[in-house]
XYZ file of C-alpha atoms in Angstrom:
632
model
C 98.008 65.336 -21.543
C 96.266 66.500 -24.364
C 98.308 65.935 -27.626
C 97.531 68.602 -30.371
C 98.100 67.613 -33.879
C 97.763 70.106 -36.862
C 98.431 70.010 -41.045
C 98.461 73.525 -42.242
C 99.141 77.027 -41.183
C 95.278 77.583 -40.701
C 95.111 74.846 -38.518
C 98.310 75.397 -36.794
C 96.516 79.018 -35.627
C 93.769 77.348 -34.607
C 96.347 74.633 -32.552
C 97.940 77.695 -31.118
C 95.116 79.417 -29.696
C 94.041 75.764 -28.161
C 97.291 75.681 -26.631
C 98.054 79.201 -25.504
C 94.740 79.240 -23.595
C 95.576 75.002 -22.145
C 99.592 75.881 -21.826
C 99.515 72.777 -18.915
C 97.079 70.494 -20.541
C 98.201 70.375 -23.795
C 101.370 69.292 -26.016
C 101.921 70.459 -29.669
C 103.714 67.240 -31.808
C 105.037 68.735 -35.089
C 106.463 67.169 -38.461
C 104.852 64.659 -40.937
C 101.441 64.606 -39.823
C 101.283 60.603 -39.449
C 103.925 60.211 -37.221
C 102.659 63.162 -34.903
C 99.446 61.164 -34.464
C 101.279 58.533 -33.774
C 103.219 59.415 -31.529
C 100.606 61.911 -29.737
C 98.326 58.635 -29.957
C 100.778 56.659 -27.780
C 101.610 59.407 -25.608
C 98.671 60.988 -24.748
C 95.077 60.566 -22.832
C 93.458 62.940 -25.900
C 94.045 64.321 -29.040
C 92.541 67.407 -30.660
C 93.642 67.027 -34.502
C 93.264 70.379 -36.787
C 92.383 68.291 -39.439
C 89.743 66.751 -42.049
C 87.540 64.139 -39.916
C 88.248 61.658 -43.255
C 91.878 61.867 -43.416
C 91.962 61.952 -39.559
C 89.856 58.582 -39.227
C 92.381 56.793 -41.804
C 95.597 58.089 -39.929
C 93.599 56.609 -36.465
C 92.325 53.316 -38.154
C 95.569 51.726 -37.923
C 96.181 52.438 -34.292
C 93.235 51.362 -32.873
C 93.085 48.716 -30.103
C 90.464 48.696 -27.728
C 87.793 51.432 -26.863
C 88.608 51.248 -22.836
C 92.274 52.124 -23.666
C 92.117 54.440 -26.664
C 92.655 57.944 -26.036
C 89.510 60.394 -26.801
C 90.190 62.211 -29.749
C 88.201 65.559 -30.927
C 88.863 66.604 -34.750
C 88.530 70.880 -35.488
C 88.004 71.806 -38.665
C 90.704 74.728 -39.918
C 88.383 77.702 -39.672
C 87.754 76.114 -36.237
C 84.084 76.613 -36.523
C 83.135 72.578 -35.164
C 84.641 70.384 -32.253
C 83.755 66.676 -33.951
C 84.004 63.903 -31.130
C 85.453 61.312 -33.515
C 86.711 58.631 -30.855
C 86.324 57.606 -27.018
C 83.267 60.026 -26.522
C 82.751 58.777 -23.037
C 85.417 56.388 -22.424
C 88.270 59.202 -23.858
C 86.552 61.775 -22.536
C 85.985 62.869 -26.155
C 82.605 64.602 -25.611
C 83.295 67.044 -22.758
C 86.465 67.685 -24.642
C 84.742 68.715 -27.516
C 82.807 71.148 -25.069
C 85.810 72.442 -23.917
C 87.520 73.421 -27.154
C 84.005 74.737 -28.531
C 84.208 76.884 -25.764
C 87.153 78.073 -25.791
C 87.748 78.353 -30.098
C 83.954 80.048 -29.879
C 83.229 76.252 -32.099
C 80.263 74.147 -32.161
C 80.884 70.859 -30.052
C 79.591 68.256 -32.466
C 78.417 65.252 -30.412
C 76.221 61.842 -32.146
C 76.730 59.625 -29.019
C 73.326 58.389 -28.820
C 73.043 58.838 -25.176
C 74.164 62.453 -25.025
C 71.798 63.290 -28.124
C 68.937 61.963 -26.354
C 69.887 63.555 -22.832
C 69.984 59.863 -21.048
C 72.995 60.120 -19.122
C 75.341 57.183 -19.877
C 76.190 54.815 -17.592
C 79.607 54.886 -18.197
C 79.768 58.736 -17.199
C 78.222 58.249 -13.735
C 81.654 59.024 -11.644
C 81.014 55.238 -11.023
C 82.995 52.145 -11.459
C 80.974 49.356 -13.052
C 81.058 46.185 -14.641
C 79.147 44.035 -16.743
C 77.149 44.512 -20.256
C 76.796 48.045 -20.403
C 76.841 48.481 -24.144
C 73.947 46.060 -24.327
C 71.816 47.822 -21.321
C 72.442 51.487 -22.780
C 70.947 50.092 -25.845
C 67.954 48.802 -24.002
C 67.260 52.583 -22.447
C 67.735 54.191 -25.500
C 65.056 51.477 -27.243
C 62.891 52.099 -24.505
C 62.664 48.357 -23.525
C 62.119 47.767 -20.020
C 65.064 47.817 -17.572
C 65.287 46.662 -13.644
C 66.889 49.264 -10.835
C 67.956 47.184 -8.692
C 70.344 48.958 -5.656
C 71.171 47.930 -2.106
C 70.111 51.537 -1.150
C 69.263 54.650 -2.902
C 72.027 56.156 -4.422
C 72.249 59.879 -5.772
C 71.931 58.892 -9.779
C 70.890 61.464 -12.084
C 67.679 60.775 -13.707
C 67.160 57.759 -15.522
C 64.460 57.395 -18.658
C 61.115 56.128 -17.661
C 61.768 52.883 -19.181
C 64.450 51.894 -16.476
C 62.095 51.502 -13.271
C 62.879 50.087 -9.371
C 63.031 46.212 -8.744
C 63.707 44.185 -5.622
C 67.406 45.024 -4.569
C 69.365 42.401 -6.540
C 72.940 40.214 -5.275
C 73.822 37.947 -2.998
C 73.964 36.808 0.864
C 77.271 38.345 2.757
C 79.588 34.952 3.082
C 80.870 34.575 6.628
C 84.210 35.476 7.710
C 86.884 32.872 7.792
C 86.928 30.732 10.831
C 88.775 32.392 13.472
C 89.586 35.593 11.082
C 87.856 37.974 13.718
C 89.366 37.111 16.741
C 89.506 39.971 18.791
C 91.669 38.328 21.784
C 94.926 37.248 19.192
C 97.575 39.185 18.906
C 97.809 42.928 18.820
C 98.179 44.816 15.599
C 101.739 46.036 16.846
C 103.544 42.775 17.312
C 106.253 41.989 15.323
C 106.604 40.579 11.940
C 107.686 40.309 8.815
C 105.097 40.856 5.666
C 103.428 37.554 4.362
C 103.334 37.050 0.407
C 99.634 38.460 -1.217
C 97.504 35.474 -1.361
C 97.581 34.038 -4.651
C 93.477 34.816 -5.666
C 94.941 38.635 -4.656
C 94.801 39.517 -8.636
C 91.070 38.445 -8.222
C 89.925 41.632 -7.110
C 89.707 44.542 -9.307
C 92.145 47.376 -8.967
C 91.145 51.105 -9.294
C 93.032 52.881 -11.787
C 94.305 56.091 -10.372
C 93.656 58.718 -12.923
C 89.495 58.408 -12.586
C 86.248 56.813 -11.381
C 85.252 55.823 -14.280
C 86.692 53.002 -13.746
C 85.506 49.593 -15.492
C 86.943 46.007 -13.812
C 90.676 45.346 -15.687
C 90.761 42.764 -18.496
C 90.814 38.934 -17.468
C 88.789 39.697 -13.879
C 86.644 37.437 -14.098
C 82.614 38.419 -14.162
C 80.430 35.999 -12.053
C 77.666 34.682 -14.170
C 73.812 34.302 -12.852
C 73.328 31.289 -12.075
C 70.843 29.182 -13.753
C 68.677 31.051 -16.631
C 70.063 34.564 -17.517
C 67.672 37.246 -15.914
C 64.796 38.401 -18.082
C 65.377 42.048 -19.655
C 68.604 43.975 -18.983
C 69.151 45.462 -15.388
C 70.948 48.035 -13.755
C 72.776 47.211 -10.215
C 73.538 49.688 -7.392
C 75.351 47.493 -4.891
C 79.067 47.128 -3.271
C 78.092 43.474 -2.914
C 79.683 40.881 -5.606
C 76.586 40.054 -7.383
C 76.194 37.728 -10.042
C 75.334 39.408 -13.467
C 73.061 38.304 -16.112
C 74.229 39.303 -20.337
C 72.123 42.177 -19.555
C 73.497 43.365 -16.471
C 75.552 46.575 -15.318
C 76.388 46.701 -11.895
C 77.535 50.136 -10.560
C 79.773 50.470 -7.731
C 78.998 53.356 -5.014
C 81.933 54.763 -2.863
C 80.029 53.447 -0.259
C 82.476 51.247 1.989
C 85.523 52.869 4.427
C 88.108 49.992 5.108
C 90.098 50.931 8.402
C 93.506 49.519 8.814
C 96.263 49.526 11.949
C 99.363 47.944 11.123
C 102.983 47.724 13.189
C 105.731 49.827 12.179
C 107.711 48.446 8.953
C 104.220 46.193 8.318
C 104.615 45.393 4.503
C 102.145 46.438 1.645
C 101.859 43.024 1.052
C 100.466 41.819 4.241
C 98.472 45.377 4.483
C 97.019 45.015 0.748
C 96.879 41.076 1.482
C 94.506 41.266 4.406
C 91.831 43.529 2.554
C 91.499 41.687 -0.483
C 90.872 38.559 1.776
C 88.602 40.443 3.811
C 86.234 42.002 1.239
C 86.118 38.867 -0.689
C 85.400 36.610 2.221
C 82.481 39.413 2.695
C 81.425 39.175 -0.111
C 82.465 42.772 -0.969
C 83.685 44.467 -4.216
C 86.686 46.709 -3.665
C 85.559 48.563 -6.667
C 83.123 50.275 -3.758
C 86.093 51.105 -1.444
C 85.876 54.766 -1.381
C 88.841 55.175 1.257
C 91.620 53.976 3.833
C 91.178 55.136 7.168
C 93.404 55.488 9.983
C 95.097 57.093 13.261
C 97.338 60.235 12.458
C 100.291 58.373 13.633
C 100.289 56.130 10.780
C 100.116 58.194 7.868
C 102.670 58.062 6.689
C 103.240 54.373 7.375
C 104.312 52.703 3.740
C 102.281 49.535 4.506
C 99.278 51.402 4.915
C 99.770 54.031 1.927
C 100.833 51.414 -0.384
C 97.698 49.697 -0.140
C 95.689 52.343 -0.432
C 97.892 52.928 -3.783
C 96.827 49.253 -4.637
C 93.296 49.898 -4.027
C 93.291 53.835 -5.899
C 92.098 55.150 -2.691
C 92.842 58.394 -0.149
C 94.166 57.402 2.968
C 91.804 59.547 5.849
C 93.820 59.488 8.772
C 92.244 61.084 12.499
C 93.985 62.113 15.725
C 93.851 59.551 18.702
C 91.628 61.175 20.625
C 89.099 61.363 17.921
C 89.083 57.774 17.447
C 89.566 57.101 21.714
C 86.161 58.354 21.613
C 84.672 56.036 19.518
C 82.632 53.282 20.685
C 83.817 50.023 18.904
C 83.079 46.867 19.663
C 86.742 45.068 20.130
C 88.796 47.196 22.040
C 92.263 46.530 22.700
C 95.279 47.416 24.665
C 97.737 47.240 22.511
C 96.640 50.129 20.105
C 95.887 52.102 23.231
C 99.674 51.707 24.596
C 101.010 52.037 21.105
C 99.194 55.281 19.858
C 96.844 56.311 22.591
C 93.918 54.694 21.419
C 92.215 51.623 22.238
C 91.320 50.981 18.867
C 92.584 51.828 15.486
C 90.589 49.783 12.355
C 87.232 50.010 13.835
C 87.208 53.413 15.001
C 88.951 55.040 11.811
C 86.662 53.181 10.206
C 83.859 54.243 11.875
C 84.720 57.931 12.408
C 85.279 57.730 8.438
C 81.783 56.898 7.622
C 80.106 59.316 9.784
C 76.340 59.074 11.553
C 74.577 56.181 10.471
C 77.491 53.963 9.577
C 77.434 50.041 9.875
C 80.194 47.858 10.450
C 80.165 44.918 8.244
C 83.677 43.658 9.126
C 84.806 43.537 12.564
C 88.256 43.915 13.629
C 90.353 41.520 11.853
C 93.958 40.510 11.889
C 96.619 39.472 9.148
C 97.281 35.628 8.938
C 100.910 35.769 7.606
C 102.710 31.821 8.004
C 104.767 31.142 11.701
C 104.850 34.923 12.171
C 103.106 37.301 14.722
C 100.472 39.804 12.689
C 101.274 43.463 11.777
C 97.982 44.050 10.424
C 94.269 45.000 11.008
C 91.228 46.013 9.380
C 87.808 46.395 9.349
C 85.323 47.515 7.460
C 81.907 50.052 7.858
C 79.121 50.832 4.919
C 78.175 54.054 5.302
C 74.556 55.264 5.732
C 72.886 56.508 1.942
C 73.886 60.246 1.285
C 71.954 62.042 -0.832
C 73.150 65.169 -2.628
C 71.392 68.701 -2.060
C 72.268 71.595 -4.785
C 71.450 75.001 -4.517
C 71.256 76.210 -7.731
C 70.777 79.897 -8.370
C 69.183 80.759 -11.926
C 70.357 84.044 -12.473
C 68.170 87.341 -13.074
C 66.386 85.562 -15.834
C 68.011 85.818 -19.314
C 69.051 82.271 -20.102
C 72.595 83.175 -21.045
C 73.307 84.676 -17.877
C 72.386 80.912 -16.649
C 75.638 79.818 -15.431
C 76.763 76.075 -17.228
C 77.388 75.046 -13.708
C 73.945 75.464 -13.281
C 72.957 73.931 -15.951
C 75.125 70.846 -14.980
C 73.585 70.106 -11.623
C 70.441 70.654 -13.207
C 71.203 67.724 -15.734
C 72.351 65.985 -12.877
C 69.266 66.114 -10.410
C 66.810 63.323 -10.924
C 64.726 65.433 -8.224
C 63.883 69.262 -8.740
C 62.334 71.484 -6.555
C 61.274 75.073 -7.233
C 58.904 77.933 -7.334
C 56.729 76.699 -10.488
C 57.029 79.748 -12.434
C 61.595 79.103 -12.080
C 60.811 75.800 -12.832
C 59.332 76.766 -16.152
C 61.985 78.942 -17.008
C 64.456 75.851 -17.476
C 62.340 72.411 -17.561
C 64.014 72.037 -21.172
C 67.610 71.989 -19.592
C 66.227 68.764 -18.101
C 67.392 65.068 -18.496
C 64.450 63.172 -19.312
C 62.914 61.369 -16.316
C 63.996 64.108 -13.561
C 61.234 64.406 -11.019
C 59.743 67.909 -10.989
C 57.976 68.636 -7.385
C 56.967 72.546 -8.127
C 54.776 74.963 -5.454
C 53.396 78.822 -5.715
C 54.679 81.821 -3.906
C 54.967 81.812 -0.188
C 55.849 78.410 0.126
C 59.429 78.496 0.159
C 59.714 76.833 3.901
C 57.984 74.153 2.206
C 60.150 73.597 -0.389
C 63.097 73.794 1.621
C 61.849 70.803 3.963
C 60.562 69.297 0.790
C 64.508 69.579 -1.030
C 65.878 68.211 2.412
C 63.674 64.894 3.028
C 64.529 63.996 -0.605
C 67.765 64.468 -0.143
C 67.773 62.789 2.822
C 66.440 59.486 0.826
C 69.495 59.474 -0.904
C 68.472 61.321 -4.029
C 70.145 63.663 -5.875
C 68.485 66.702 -5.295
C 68.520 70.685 -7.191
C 66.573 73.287 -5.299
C 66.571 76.132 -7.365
C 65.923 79.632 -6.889
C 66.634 82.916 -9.267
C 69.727 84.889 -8.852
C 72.298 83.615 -6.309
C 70.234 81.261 -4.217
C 72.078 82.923 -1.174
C 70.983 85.808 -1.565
C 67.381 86.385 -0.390
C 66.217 82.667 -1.979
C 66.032 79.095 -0.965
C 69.902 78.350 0.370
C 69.147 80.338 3.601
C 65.989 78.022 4.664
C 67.426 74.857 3.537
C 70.499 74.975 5.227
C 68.547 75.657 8.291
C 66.287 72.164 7.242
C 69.815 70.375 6.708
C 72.357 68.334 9.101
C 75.772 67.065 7.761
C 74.052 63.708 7.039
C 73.705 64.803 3.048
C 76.285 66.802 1.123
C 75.142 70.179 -0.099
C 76.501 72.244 -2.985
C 75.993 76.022 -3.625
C 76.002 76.770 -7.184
C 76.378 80.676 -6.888
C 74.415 82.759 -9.632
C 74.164 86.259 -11.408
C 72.170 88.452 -8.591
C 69.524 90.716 -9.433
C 71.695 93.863 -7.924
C 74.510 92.743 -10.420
C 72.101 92.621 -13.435
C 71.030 95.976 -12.387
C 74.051 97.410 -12.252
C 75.890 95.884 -15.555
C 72.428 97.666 -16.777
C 72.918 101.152 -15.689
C 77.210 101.558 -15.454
C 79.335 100.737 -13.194
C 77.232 101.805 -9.917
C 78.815 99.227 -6.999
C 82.422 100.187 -8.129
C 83.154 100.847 -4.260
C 81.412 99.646 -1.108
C 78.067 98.321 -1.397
C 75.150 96.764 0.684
C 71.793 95.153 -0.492
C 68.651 95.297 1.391
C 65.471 94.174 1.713
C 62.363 96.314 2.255
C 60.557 93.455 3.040
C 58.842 93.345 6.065
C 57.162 90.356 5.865
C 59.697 88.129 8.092
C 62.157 91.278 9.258
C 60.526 93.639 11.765
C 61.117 97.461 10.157
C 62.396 98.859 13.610
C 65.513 96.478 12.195
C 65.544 97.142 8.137
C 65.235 100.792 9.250
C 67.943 100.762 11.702
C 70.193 98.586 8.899
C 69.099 101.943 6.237
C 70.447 103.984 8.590
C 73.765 102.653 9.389
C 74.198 102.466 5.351
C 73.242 106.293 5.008
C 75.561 107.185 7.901
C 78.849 105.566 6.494
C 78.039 106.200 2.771
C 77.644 103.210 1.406
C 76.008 102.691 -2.049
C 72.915 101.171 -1.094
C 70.339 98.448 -3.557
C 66.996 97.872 -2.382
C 65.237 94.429 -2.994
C 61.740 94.119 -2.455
C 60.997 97.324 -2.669
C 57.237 98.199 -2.878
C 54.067 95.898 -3.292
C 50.721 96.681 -3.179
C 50.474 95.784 0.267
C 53.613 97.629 1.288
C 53.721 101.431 -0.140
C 55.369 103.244 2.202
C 58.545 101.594 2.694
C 60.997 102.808 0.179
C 59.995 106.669 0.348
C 60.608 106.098 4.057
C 64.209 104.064 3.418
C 64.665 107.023 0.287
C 64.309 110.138 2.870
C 66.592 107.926 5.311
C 69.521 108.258 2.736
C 67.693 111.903 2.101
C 69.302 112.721 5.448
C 72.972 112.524 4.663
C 73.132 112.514 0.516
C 71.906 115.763 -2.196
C 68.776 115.405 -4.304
C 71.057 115.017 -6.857
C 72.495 111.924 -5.884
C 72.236 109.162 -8.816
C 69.695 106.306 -8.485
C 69.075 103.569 -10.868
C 66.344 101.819 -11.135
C 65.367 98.363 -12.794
C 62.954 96.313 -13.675
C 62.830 93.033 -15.247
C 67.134 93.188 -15.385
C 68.001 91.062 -18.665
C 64.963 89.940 -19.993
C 63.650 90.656 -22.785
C 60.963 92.996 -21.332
C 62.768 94.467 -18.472
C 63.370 98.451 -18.715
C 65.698 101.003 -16.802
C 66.274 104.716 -16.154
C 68.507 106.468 -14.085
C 67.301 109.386 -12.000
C 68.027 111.289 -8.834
C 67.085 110.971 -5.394
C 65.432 114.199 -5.849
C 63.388 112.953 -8.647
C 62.597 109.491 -8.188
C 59.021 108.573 -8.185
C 58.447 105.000 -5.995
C 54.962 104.808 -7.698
C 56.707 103.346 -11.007
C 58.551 100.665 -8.622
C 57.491 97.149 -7.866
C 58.663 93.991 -6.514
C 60.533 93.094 -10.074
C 62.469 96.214 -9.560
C 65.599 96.530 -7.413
C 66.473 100.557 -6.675
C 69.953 101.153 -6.690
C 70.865 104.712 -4.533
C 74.558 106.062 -5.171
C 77.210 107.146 -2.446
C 78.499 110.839 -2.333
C 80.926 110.053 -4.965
C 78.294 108.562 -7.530
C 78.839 110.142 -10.979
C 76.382 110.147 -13.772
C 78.830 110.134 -16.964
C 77.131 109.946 -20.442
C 74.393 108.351 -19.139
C 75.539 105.656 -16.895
C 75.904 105.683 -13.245
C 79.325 105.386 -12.132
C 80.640 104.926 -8.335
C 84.546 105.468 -8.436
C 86.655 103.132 -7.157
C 88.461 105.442 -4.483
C 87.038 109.068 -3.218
C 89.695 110.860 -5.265
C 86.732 112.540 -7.277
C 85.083 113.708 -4.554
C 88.270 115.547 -3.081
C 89.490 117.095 -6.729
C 85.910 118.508 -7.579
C 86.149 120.111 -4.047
C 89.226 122.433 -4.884
């Protein structure tokens, strides 16, 4: 909850505005201003205060305690022309909150975090758990002093400075399991018994807290040290092993670990919770990098199971016996297979959970619980390194028309890959460090293998194309290049048809098709017969790709098509350049149009029967109501 604090009727408008437009995000905490912060300060996750950053600070001085547990606060001036992160900028969330209400009051975020000023993404703003000196490495980026990478694998990390470059993957050996722990002849995971008491080094391993990732390890867990001399330089960790860490030392923690758990009916949280904690630690594993629970469909609901997942701060994943029966594991059992139809429940969930290229660390491996038959299993599987491919679309070319989710996975790729003259258009919207792999025209199969394969080496990747990236651009031949082993994200953007027609009116208010002209990769006997079926049922038509030098011919040819079965005095629009600054436009008929004055930065939009030209703008109605009344 966001508490809103304000001292006069200026700021209370202000307040009001924040809170009409946040009605379930925000609370408004009236009377003396003091004891409204303080209460809002106890109470809440943020606070936006309408007030003077001075008297602000001295109201918050008092109630400070510790940065990890302080709420973010953002302080608006009264005329609500600046959003001032005063406190918690990354820990409070203080920063994008001071985005947010500079958004929405039309106020200029005002942000001096030294990390965000410099565009070196901080470490504690990953989406990553971590531990270790992270005040004392983010000082050594921003200083430019050298810095280690160290990571078990590639993970998808937004680009880091060039001062922060790859080591030798840092931590330690995998301990072995407990003697006699992964005994896959002992009892089944169904047998009776009542819950054993959490081992007493339980409260050793780190909780997740279950309001974020950002999670650091809870006060009093202890840190291991590096044993011997301290590393030289500070270093930044990518591992789900426990590693030992240096004074200079972050270690981030990837989701990268699926624990799968069977457990009897009425099987305690304790024993359930119990058994993981003593089988990541006798791994060697950090339950920080637990991303999930996994299990058959028959136990979801089963309290032992969800309560540990609880514990942990972890989804429970649960799959249908028959998905899991068809797993190959290496400890099958009978038991499971009587009890819920398959022959094994940790392993396989576990397994199924982590997808192609999983490996399973942790065989199956029972609950120990004193004199009494175990109601517990679990195992555990890393999963393979999944990169992350976005598909950015750029818009028609006017940088305000660039969407902020755009610009967000831009910020966030530490690869890009684009047609050099898009890249160009945005290489300042870049974090420092991102690498920039950039090719000419006609090489767009290229660049969507290129995207892919880096991708696929666990990078986080932006391909970027202009308008919607769907439409006619790079997401088409990079899906085809991608399998489900890397996520991909489609970050939709302004098209060139809808620049065009913001440009000349309203033209697409009622059914609408775009089309290419192109021949290049679609025969004509097929763009013709598509032309054709769009003249036939009236639909307003937009043509991409109109005419090159090479190809002349095609738009009178697709323009007497819609000749066939439309007036010479049906409206067409046409547009070049749409929203930048030396783009032009004129409407004219269909009659009248001349295609020499059309090129491939033009799209040609041709109206329906019920097309309108009103005061100079091309309007399609929404219904056919106009047609039918100017027929009486």
């Amino acid at each position: 909850m966001i508490g809103l604090i304000s001292a006069t009727a200026a700021g209370a408008s202000a307040r009001d505005r924040l809170a009409t437009a946040w009605p379930d995000r925000t609370r408004v905490y009236d009377g003396p201003v003091r004891e409204a912060v303080e209460r809002a300060f106890a109470e809440c996750d943020q606070l936006v205060c309408f007030l003077a950053t001075g008297a602000t600070v001295r109201l918050l001085a008092p109630l400070l305690a510790d940065k990890s547990r302080d709420p973010g606060v953002v302080c608006v001036d009264e005329a609500g022309r600046y959003a001032v992160s005063l406190l918690g900028g990354h820990g409070g969330g203080a920063n994008s909150l001071a985005t947010e209400v500079g958004s929405t009051l039309c106020a200029t975020p005002v942000i001096t975090t030294a990390t965000d000023a410099t565009g070196i993404p901080g470490l504690d703003t990953l989406g990553l758990p971590f531990e270790g000196a992270v005040a004392t490495v983010t000082r050594a980026m921003l200083d430019g002093a050298p810095v280690t990478l160290r990571a078990d694998t590639v993970w998808p990390l937004p680009p880091l400075p060039p001062n922060v470059t790859a080591g030798v993957a840092g931590g330690v050996p995998t301990p072995p399991a407990r003697p006699g722990g992964d005994d896959p002849t002992g009892p089944a995971a169904d047998a009776a018994a009542e819950p054993s008491p959490r081992p007493a080094d339980a409260t050793t391993v780190p909780r997740r807290p279950l309001d974020g990732p950002n999670a650091r390890a809870p006060q009093g867990v202890p840190t291991p040290s590096a044993p011997g001399t301290a590393r030289p330089g500070a270093a930044v960790l990518v591992s789900d092993r426990v590693v030992p860490l240096g004074p200079a030392d972050v270690v981030l923690r990837p989701p990268s670990l699926v624990v799968g758990v069977g457990a009897s009916r009425g099987a305690g949280v304790d024993e359930v919770y119990g058994l993981v904690v003593d089988v990541l630690r006798d791994a060697g594993l950090s339950a920080l990098s637990v991303g999930e629970l996994a299990t058959v469909d028959a136990k979801a609901d089963e309290p032992g199971i969800v309560g540990a997942a609880a514990e942990l701060g972890v989804p429970v994943r649960t799959y249908p016996a028959g998905v899991l029966a068809s797993v190959d594991v290496p400890n099958p059992s009978d038991a499971p297979l009587a009890a819920v139809g398959t022959p094994s429940v940790a392993e396989a969930a576990a397994l199924a959970a982590a997808g192609r290229g999983g490996e399973l660390l942790v065989p199956k491996r029972k609950s120990s619980p004193h004199g009494r038959p175990a109601m517990a299993t679990c195992a555990v599987v890393r999963r393979a390194p999944r990169g992350r491919l976005a598909v950015v679309g750029l818009g028609p070319g006017a940088r305000d028309l660039v969407t902020p989710r755009a610009v967000a996975e831009l910020r966030r790729a530490s690869v890009l890959v684009g047609l050099d003259q898009y890249v160009d258009q945005i290489r300042d919207l870049l974090r420092p460090g991102t690498r920039v792999i950039e090719s000419g025209l006609g090489r767009e199969e290229e660049r969507a293998r290129t995207a892919v394969a880096e991708a696929r080496a666990g990078h986080a990747v932006a391909l970027i194309g202009s308008g919607d990236a769907g439409v006619y651009a790079m997401a088409s031949p990079a899906l085809a290049e991608a399998a489900d082993d890397i996520e991909v994200v489609g970050v939709p953007g302004v098209t060139a048809a809808l620049a065009a027609a913001a440009i000349l009116g309203a033209p697409l208010g009622h059914d609408h098709v775009s089309i290419s002209l192109s021949d290049l990769h679609t025969p004509w006997e097929v763009i013709e017969r598509r032309v054709r079926a769009a003249a036939e049922a009236d639909i307003v038509v937009t043509f991409y790709n109109p005419r090159s030098r090479g190809r002349d011919w095609q738009l009178p040819k697709a323009l007497a098509l819609l000749a066939e079965h439309r007036t010479g005095t049906t409206p067409v629009g046409v547009v070049r350049n749409a929203s930048r600054p030396d783009g032009t436009s004129h409407l004219t008929t269909l009659a009248r149009i001349d295609p020499t004055t059309v090129d491939m930065m033009t799209v040609v939009t041709v109206g329906n029967t019920a097309t309108r030209e009103i005061a100079g703008r091309m309007v399609t109605p929404r219904g056919y109501r106009w047609q039918s009344e100017g027929a009486r």
